[in-house]
Coordinates of C-alpha atoms and ligand atoms in Angstrom, one line a residue:
X57 CA -60.8 -220.1 -14.5
X58 CA -63.2 -217.8 -16.3
X59 CA -66.9 -218.5 -16.1
X60 CA -67.5 -217.9 -19.8
X61 CA -67.8 -221.3 -21.6
X62 CA -67.2 -222.1 -25.3
X63 CA -71.0 -222.9 -25.5
X64 CA -71.8 -219.4 -24.4
X65 CA -69.7 -218.0 -27.2
X66 CA -71.4 -220.3 -29.7
X67 CA -74.7 -219.0 -28.5
X68 CA -73.5 -215.4 -28.9
X69 CA -72.4 -216.1 -32.5
X70 CA -75.8 -217.8 -33.3
X71 CA -77.6 -214.6 -32.1
X72 CA -75.2 -212.2 -33.7
X73 CA -76.8 -210.2 -36.6
X74 CA -73.3 -209.4 -38.0
X75 CA -72.2 -213.1 -38.1
X76 CA -73.1 -213.6 -41.8
X77 CA -70.4 -211.0 -42.8
X78 CA -67.8 -213.8 -42.3
X79 CA -69.2 -215.4 -45.5
X80 CA -67.6 -212.6 -47.5
X81 CA -64.2 -214.2 -46.6
X82 CA -62.5 -217.5 -47.2
X83 CA -60.6 -218.2 -44.0
X84 CA -58.7 -221.5 -43.9
X85 CA -60.5 -224.1 -41.7
X86 CA -59.0 -224.6 -38.3
X87 CA -57.2 -221.2 -38.3
X88 CA -58.0 -218.4 -35.8
X89 CA -56.8 -215.4 -37.7
X90 CA -55.7 -212.6 -35.3
X91 CA -53.3 -210.8 -37.7
X92 CA -55.9 -208.9 -39.6
X93 CA -54.5 -205.7 -38.1
X94 CA -51.4 -206.5 -40.1
X95 CA -52.9 -207.9 -43.3
X96 CA -56.6 -208.6 -43.7
X97 CA -57.7 -211.8 -45.4
X98 CA -59.0 -211.8 -49.0
X99 CA -62.7 -211.0 -49.5
X100 CA -64.3 -213.2 -52.2
X101 CA -65.4 -209.9 -53.9
X102 CA -61.7 -208.9 -54.2
X103 CA -60.8 -212.1 -56.0
X104 CA -63.8 -211.7 -58.4
X105 CA -62.9 -208.0 -59.1
X106 CA -59.3 -208.7 -59.8
X107 CA -60.2 -211.5 -62.2
X108 CA -62.7 -209.3 -64.0
X109 CA -60.2 -206.5 -64.2
X110 CA -57.5 -208.8 -65.7
X111 CA -59.8 -210.7 -68.0
X112 CA -62.3 -208.1 -69.1
X113 CA -61.2 -204.6 -68.4
X114 CA -57.5 -205.2 -69.3
X115 CA -57.9 -208.3 -71.5
X116 CA -60.7 -207.0 -73.7
X117 CA -60.9 -203.3 -73.0
X118 CA -57.1 -202.8 -73.2
X119 CA -56.1 -199.1 -73.3
X120 CA -59.7 -198.1 -73.7
X121 CA -60.4 -199.0 -70.1
X122 CA -58.7 -195.9 -68.8
X123 CA -61.9 -194.2 -69.9
X124 CA -64.4 -197.0 -70.4
X125 CA -63.8 -198.7 -67.1
X126 CA -63.2 -195.4 -65.3
X127 CA -59.6 -196.3 -64.4
X128 CA -58.7 -192.7 -64.6
X129 CA -61.1 -191.7 -61.8
X130 CA -60.5 -194.7 -59.5
X131 CA -58.3 -192.7 -57.0
X132 CA -61.1 -190.3 -56.5
X133 CA -64.1 -192.8 -56.6
X134 CA -62.4 -195.2 -54.2
X135 CA -61.5 -192.3 -52.0
X136 CA -65.1 -191.4 -51.9
X137 CA -66.0 -194.9 -50.7
X138 CA -63.5 -194.7 -47.9
X139 CA -64.7 -191.2 -46.8
X140 CA -67.7 -192.3 -44.8
X141 CA -65.5 -194.7 -42.8
X142 CA -63.3 -191.7 -41.6
X143 CA -66.0 -189.1 -41.3
X144 CA -65.0 -187.1 -44.3
X145 CA -66.7 -185.7 -47.4
X146 CA -66.3 -187.9 -50.6
X147 CA -64.2 -185.1 -52.2
X148 CA -61.7 -185.0 -49.4
X149 CA -60.2 -188.5 -49.8
X150 CA -58.0 -189.9 -52.5
X151 CA -56.5 -193.4 -52.8
X152 CA -53.0 -194.0 -54.1
X153 CA -49.4 -194.6 -53.1
X154 CA -48.4 -195.9 -49.7
X155 CA -49.2 -194.5 -46.3
X156 CA -45.5 -193.5 -46.0
X157 CA -45.5 -191.6 -49.3
X158 CA -48.8 -189.9 -48.5
X159 CA -47.5 -188.9 -45.1
X160 CA -44.5 -187.2 -46.8
X161 CA -46.9 -185.3 -49.1
X162 CA -49.1 -184.0 -46.4
X163 CA -46.2 -183.1 -44.1
X164 CA -44.6 -180.9 -46.7
X165 CA -48.1 -179.5 -47.7
X166 CA -48.7 -178.6 -44.0
X167 CA -45.2 -177.1 -43.6
X168 CA -45.9 -174.9 -46.7
X169 CA -49.1 -173.7 -45.1
X170 CA -47.2 -172.7 -42.0
X171 CA -44.1 -171.4 -43.7
X172 CA -43.2 -169.0 -40.8
X173 CA -43.0 -172.0 -38.3
X174 CA -40.1 -174.4 -38.2
X175 CA -41.1 -177.3 -35.9
X176 CA -42.9 -180.6 -36.4
X177 CA -44.1 -182.4 -33.3
X178 CA -44.7 -186.1 -33.1
X179 CA -44.7 -189.0 -30.7
X180 CA -41.3 -190.7 -29.8
X181 CA -43.1 -194.1 -30.1
X182 CA -44.7 -193.4 -33.4
X183 CA -44.5 -196.0 -36.2
X184 CA -40.9 -195.7 -37.6
X185 CA -42.0 -194.8 -41.1
X186 CA -43.8 -191.7 -39.7
X187 CA -40.6 -190.6 -37.9
X188 CA -38.5 -191.2 -41.0
X189 CA -40.9 -189.3 -43.3
X190 CA -41.3 -186.4 -40.9
X191 CA -37.5 -186.1 -40.7
X192 CA -37.2 -186.1 -44.5
X193 CA -40.0 -183.5 -44.8
X194 CA -38.3 -181.3 -42.2
X195 CA -34.9 -181.5 -44.0
X196 CA -36.4 -180.6 -47.3
X197 CA -38.3 -177.7 -45.7
X198 CA -34.9 -176.1 -45.1
X199 CA -33.8 -177.9 -41.9
X200 CA -36.9 -177.6 -39.8
X201 CA -36.8 -179.4 -36.4
X202 CA -38.7 -182.6 -35.6
X203 CA -39.5 -182.6 -31.9
X204 CA -40.4 -186.1 -30.5
X205 CA -42.4 -186.0 -27.3
X206 CA -43.1 -188.9 -24.9
X207 CA -46.9 -188.9 -25.2
X208 CA -49.9 -186.8 -25.9
X209 CA -49.8 -185.3 -22.3
X210 CA -46.3 -183.9 -23.0
X211 CA -47.7 -182.5 -26.3
X212 CA -49.5 -179.7 -24.6
X213 CA -46.3 -178.4 -23.1
X214 CA -44.5 -178.0 -26.3
X215 CA -47.2 -176.4 -28.4
X216 CA -45.9 -172.9 -29.1
X217 CA -45.8 -170.4 -32.0
X218 CA -42.9 -172.3 -33.6
X219 CA -44.9 -175.4 -34.2
X220 CA -46.1 -175.8 -37.8
X221 CA -47.7 -179.2 -37.5
X222 CA -48.3 -182.1 -35.1
X223 CA -48.5 -185.7 -36.5
X224 CA -49.7 -188.6 -34.4
X225 CA -50.9 -192.1 -35.1
X226 CA -54.5 -192.3 -33.8
X227 CA -54.3 -195.9 -32.6
X228 CA -50.8 -196.9 -31.5
X229 CA -49.6 -199.8 -33.6
X230 CA -47.9 -201.6 -30.7
X231 CA -50.0 -201.1 -27.6
X232 CA -53.4 -200.2 -29.2
X233 CA -53.7 -196.9 -27.2
X234 CA -56.2 -194.5 -29.0
X235 CA -55.6 -190.8 -28.8
X236 CA -58.6 -188.4 -28.3
X237 CA -58.7 -187.0 -31.8
X238 CA -61.1 -184.1 -31.0
X239 CA -59.2 -182.8 -27.9
X240 CA -55.7 -183.0 -29.4
X241 CA -56.8 -181.5 -32.7
X242 CA -58.4 -178.6 -30.8
X243 CA -55.2 -178.0 -28.7
X244 CA -53.1 -178.0 -31.9
X245 CA -55.3 -175.5 -33.6
X246 CA -55.4 -173.3 -30.5
X247 CA -51.6 -173.1 -30.9
X248 CA -52.0 -172.1 -34.6
X249 CA -50.6 -175.4 -35.9
X250 CA -52.0 -178.0 -38.3
X251 CA -52.9 -181.5 -37.3
X252 CA -52.1 -184.7 -39.3
X253 CA -53.4 -188.1 -38.2
X254 CA -52.1 -191.5 -39.3
X255 CA -55.2 -193.8 -39.4
X256 CA -53.4 -197.0 -40.3
X257 CA -54.8 -198.9 -37.3
X258 CA -58.1 -196.9 -37.1
X259 CA -59.9 -197.1 -40.4
X260 CA -62.3 -200.0 -40.4
X261 CA -61.5 -200.6 -36.8
X262 CA -62.8 -197.7 -34.7
X263 CA -65.0 -194.7 -35.3
X264 CA -63.2 -191.8 -36.9
X265 CA -64.8 -188.3 -37.4
X266 CA -62.2 -186.2 -39.3
X267 CA -64.5 -183.4 -40.3
X268 CA -66.3 -183.2 -37.0
X269 CA -62.9 -183.0 -35.3
X270 CA -61.8 -180.3 -37.8
X271 CA -58.7 -182.3 -38.8
X272 CA -56.4 -180.8 -41.4
X273 CA -54.8 -183.8 -43.0
X274 CA -54.8 -187.6 -42.5
X275 CA -53.3 -190.7 -44.1
X276 CA -54.1 -194.4 -43.7
X277 CA -53.7 -198.0 -44.9
X278 CA -56.2 -200.2 -46.7
X279 CA -54.5 -203.6 -46.3
X280 CA -55.3 -204.0 -42.6
X281 CA -58.9 -203.7 -41.4
X282 CA -60.1 -202.8 -44.9
X283 CA -58.7 -206.0 -46.3
X284 CA -57.6 -204.5 -49.6
X285 CA -54.8 -206.9 -50.2
X286 CA -51.0 -207.0 -49.6
X287 CA -49.6 -203.6 -50.3
X288 CA -53.0 -202.2 -51.4
X289 CA -52.8 -198.5 -52.0
X290 CA -53.2 -196.1 -49.1
X291 CA -55.5 -193.1 -48.8
X292 CA -54.9 -189.4 -48.1
X293 CA -57.4 -186.9 -46.6
X294 CA -57.2 -183.1 -46.9
X295 CA -59.9 -180.9 -45.4
X296 CA -61.8 -179.1 -48.2
X297 CA -61.1 -175.7 -46.6
X298 CA -57.4 -176.3 -47.4
X299 CA -57.8 -177.4 -51.0
X300 CA -57.3 -174.0 -52.6
X301 CA -54.1 -173.1 -50.7
X302 CA -52.4 -176.5 -50.2
X303 CA -49.4 -177.6 -52.4
X304 CA -48.1 -181.1 -52.1
X305 CA -44.5 -181.8 -53.3
X306 CA -44.8 -184.9 -55.5
X307 CA -46.1 -183.2 -58.5
X308 CA -46.7 -186.0 -61.0
X309 CA -48.8 -185.7 -64.1
X310 CA -51.8 -187.5 -62.6
X311 CA -52.2 -184.5 -60.2
X312 CA -52.0 -182.0 -63.0
X313 CA -55.0 -179.9 -63.9
X314 CA -54.8 -180.8 -67.6
X315 CA -52.8 -184.1 -67.8
X316 CA -53.6 -184.7 -71.4
X317 CA -52.5 -181.3 -72.5
X318 CA -48.9 -182.5 -71.7
X319 CA -47.9 -179.1 -70.6
X320 CA -44.2 -178.5 -69.7
X321 CA -45.1 -176.7 -66.5
X322 CA -47.0 -178.1 -63.5
X323 CA -50.3 -176.7 -62.4
X324 CA -52.2 -178.6 -59.7
X325 CA -55.6 -180.2 -60.3
X326 CA -58.3 -178.7 -58.2
X327 CA -59.3 -180.4 -54.9
X328 CA -58.0 -183.7 -53.6
X329 CA -56.9 -184.9 -57.0
X330 CA -53.8 -182.8 -56.6
X331 CA -52.5 -185.6 -54.3
X332 CA -52.3 -188.0 -57.2
X333 CA -48.9 -188.5 -58.6
X334 CA -48.1 -191.2 -61.2
X335 CA -50.1 -194.0 -62.9
X336 CA -52.0 -195.9 -60.2
X337 CA -51.9 -199.7 -59.7
X338 CA -55.3 -200.6 -61.3
X339 CA -55.1 -204.3 -60.4
X340 CA -54.5 -203.5 -56.7
X341 CA -57.3 -201.0 -56.9
X342 CA -59.6 -203.8 -58.1
X343 CA -58.8 -205.9 -55.1
X344 CA -59.5 -202.8 -52.8
X345 CA -62.7 -202.1 -54.7
X346 CA -63.9 -205.7 -54.0
X347 CA -63.1 -205.3 -50.3
X348 CA -64.9 -202.0 -50.1
X349 CA -68.0 -203.6 -51.5
X350 CA -68.2 -205.6 -48.3
X351 CA -68.6 -202.4 -46.3
X352 CA -71.8 -201.6 -48.2
X353 CA -73.4 -204.3 -46.1
X354 CA -72.1 -202.9 -42.8
X355 CA -73.4 -200.5 -40.2
X356 CA -70.0 -199.3 -38.9
X357 CA -71.2 -198.3 -35.4
X358 CA -72.6 -201.8 -34.8
X359 CA -69.4 -203.4 -36.2
X360 CA -67.1 -201.3 -34.1
X361 CA -69.2 -202.1 -31.0
X362 CA -68.8 -205.8 -31.8
X363 CA -65.1 -205.3 -32.2
X364 CA -64.9 -203.8 -28.7
X365 CA -67.1 -206.5 -27.3
X366 CA -64.7 -209.1 -28.7
X367 CA -61.7 -207.3 -27.3
X368 CA -63.4 -207.1 -23.9
X369 CA -64.2 -210.8 -24.0
X370 CA -60.6 -211.7 -24.9
X371 CA -59.3 -209.6 -22.0
X372 CA -61.8 -211.3 -19.6
X373 CA -60.7 -214.7 -20.9
X374 CA -57.0 -214.2 -20.4
X375 CA -57.5 -212.5 -17.1
X376 CA -56.4 -215.6 -15.1
X377 CA -53.0 -215.5 -16.9
X378 CA -52.6 -211.8 -16.0
X379 CA -52.5 -212.7 -12.4
X380 CA -50.6 -216.0 -12.5
X381 CA -49.1 -216.4 -16.0
X382 CA -46.6 -213.6 -16.1
X383 CA -48.6 -211.9 -18.7
X384 CA -49.2 -208.1 -18.6
X385 CA -52.1 -206.4 -20.4
X386 CA -50.5 -203.3 -22.0
X387 CA -53.6 -202.2 -24.0
X388 CA -56.1 -199.9 -22.3
X389 CA -59.1 -201.6 -20.7
X390 CA -61.3 -198.7 -21.5
X391 CA -62.7 -199.4 -25.0
X392 CA -63.0 -195.7 -25.8
X393 CA -59.2 -195.4 -25.4
X394 CA -58.3 -198.6 -27.3
X395 CA -58.1 -199.7 -30.9
X396 CA -59.2 -203.1 -32.2
X397 CA -56.1 -205.0 -31.2
X398 CA -55.0 -206.2 -27.9
X399 CA -51.3 -206.3 -26.8
X400 CA -49.9 -208.5 -24.1
X401 CA -46.4 -208.3 -22.7
X402 CA -44.4 -211.4 -21.7
X403 CA -40.7 -212.0 -21.6
X404 CA -41.3 -215.2 -23.8
X405 CA -43.5 -213.3 -26.3
X406 CA -41.8 -214.6 -29.4
X407 CA -41.9 -218.3 -28.2
X408 CA -45.6 -217.9 -27.3
X409 CA -46.5 -216.4 -30.7
X410 CA -44.6 -219.2 -32.5
X411 CA -46.4 -221.8 -30.4
X412 CA -49.8 -220.2 -30.9
X413 CA -49.2 -220.4 -34.6
X414 CA -48.4 -224.1 -34.4
X415 CA -51.7 -224.5 -32.6
X416 CA -53.6 -222.6 -35.3
X417 CA -53.8 -219.2 -33.7
X418 CA -52.1 -216.6 -35.9
X419 CA -51.1 -213.3 -34.2
X420 CA -47.9 -211.4 -34.3
X421 CA -44.9 -210.4 -32.2
X422 CA -43.4 -206.9 -31.8
X423 CA -40.0 -206.7 -30.3
X424 CA -38.9 -207.0 -27.6
X425 CA -41.8 -208.6 -25.7
X426 CA -45.2 -207.8 -27.2
X427 CA -47.8 -210.4 -28.3
X428 CA -50.1 -208.4 -30.6
X429 CA -53.6 -209.8 -31.5
X430 CA -55.8 -208.1 -34.1
X431 CA -59.5 -208.5 -33.4
X432 CA -61.3 -207.7 -36.6
X433 CA -65.1 -208.0 -36.2
X434 CA -65.9 -208.4 -39.9
X435 CA -65.0 -212.0 -39.8
X436 CA -64.1 -213.1 -36.3
X437 CA -66.6 -214.9 -34.1
X438 CA -66.9 -215.0 -30.3
X439 CA -65.9 -218.6 -30.5
X440 CA -62.6 -217.6 -32.2
X441 CA -61.9 -215.4 -29.3
X442 CA -62.6 -218.2 -26.8
X443 CA -60.3 -220.6 -28.8
X444 CA -57.5 -218.0 -28.9
X445 CA -57.7 -217.3 -25.2
X446 CA -57.8 -221.1 -24.5
X447 CA -54.7 -221.6 -26.6
X448 CA -52.9 -218.8 -24.7
X449 CA -53.8 -220.4 -21.4
X450 CA -52.6 -223.8 -22.6
X451 CA -49.3 -222.4 -23.9
X452 CA -48.6 -220.6 -20.7
X453 CA -49.3 -223.8 -18.7
X454 CA -47.1 -225.9 -21.0
X455 CA -43.4 -226.4 -21.0
X456 CA -42.7 -224.4 -24.2
X457 CA -39.2 -223.0 -23.7
X458 CA -39.5 -219.4 -22.6
X459 CA -43.3 -219.4 -22.5
X460 CA -44.1 -220.8 -19.1
X461 CA -44.6 -218.5 -16.2
Ligands
PLP768 C1 -49.1 -196.7 -38.1 C2 -48.5 -197.0 -39.4 N1 -48.2 -196.1 -40.3 C3 -47.6 -196.3 -41.5 C4 -47.4 -197.6 -41.9 C5 -46.7 -197.9 -43.2 O1 -47.6 -198.0 -44.2 P1 -47.1 -198.2 -45.7 O2 -46.3 -199.5 -45.7 O3 -48.3 -198.2 -46.6 O4 -46.2 -197.0 -46.1 C6 -47.8 -198.7 -41.0 C7 -47.6 -200.1 -41.4 O5 -47.9 -201.0 -40.8 C8 -48.3 -198.4 -39.8 O6 -48.7 -199.3 -38.9

């Protein structure tokens, strides 16, 4: 048995300067929420912002709110608030559409910037939407080839003068492996290609330094660690040095340089605004805006350090089951190589996840045999980690069909 006791975790929570951040959220009593890497819980600020948007901005301001409440500029202003969380300039990030759609936009934009090259490289185990969208971008770019490699090590071997762009997910959605962004981006640039990162499992979870790493394009989700709400709009990053030359393919009127001139021909807006397309979801923006207010009270490095400490604690607490319970840790032990979720492999993973949910610990299952537990330090306590690990130990020791070792 582990030497860490529940009282030790209570003491760590009592001494934790970040503990009050949990008060921004309303998490049901008795629930240990370890699915925030899938859908973050609602911040109270989001609820208040949505109500104010519905009642005041929409209800009273009506169509005037496009100007009076700055609805028109929300994609840019919200992008500017996400920028510091990904190490970007405020004018390099825009919010809107989904991660999937934004990935399509940046993939085509990157292909156009390397029109003499015909290959897109990605990871075989990338999130499926990334694979689908890259294939679609390649097809529309006149039948370019998508080359799927086994991992980042194999990447180095296939970087040649035919490669236009490399797209990878920074933190692997299943196993929580974190790629070294600086090293890989440098290697891709050395080969003359452009680098696109998917930050869905990184933003709000681990440090990201897009400009310091000289990244070209990035996309990411806001409904996971940023707690923007179900389906809250994603973001897109394009390095300022590419703004002049880049051309994204979904040329809607919100990305036009003079949208209210209603001109018959498209001309891109300057800068990141070019990535806007059609009318944005203002009510969903309100929810995201409320959730981003929480980040004004956060020192990201301290928060990310707490996230890694919680993950380390969790691994330590389930260690006895790794030896004896048939459980395999498939996430890296090295915090610098890990995201903010922990993945465990077990043949009875589905039964275990279901039983944990019955015992008030909500995580998720990824086929065929992965238990995936999101450890979001904005609202999780050390004692939650202790409770989750205790529940796992109890389930493995029980006679739940398929779960016992
Ligand atoms: C790594 C990754 N990329 C992309 C997506 C898809 O995002 P969206 O549904 O906003 O298109 C997800 C969804 O979970 C994801 O995990």
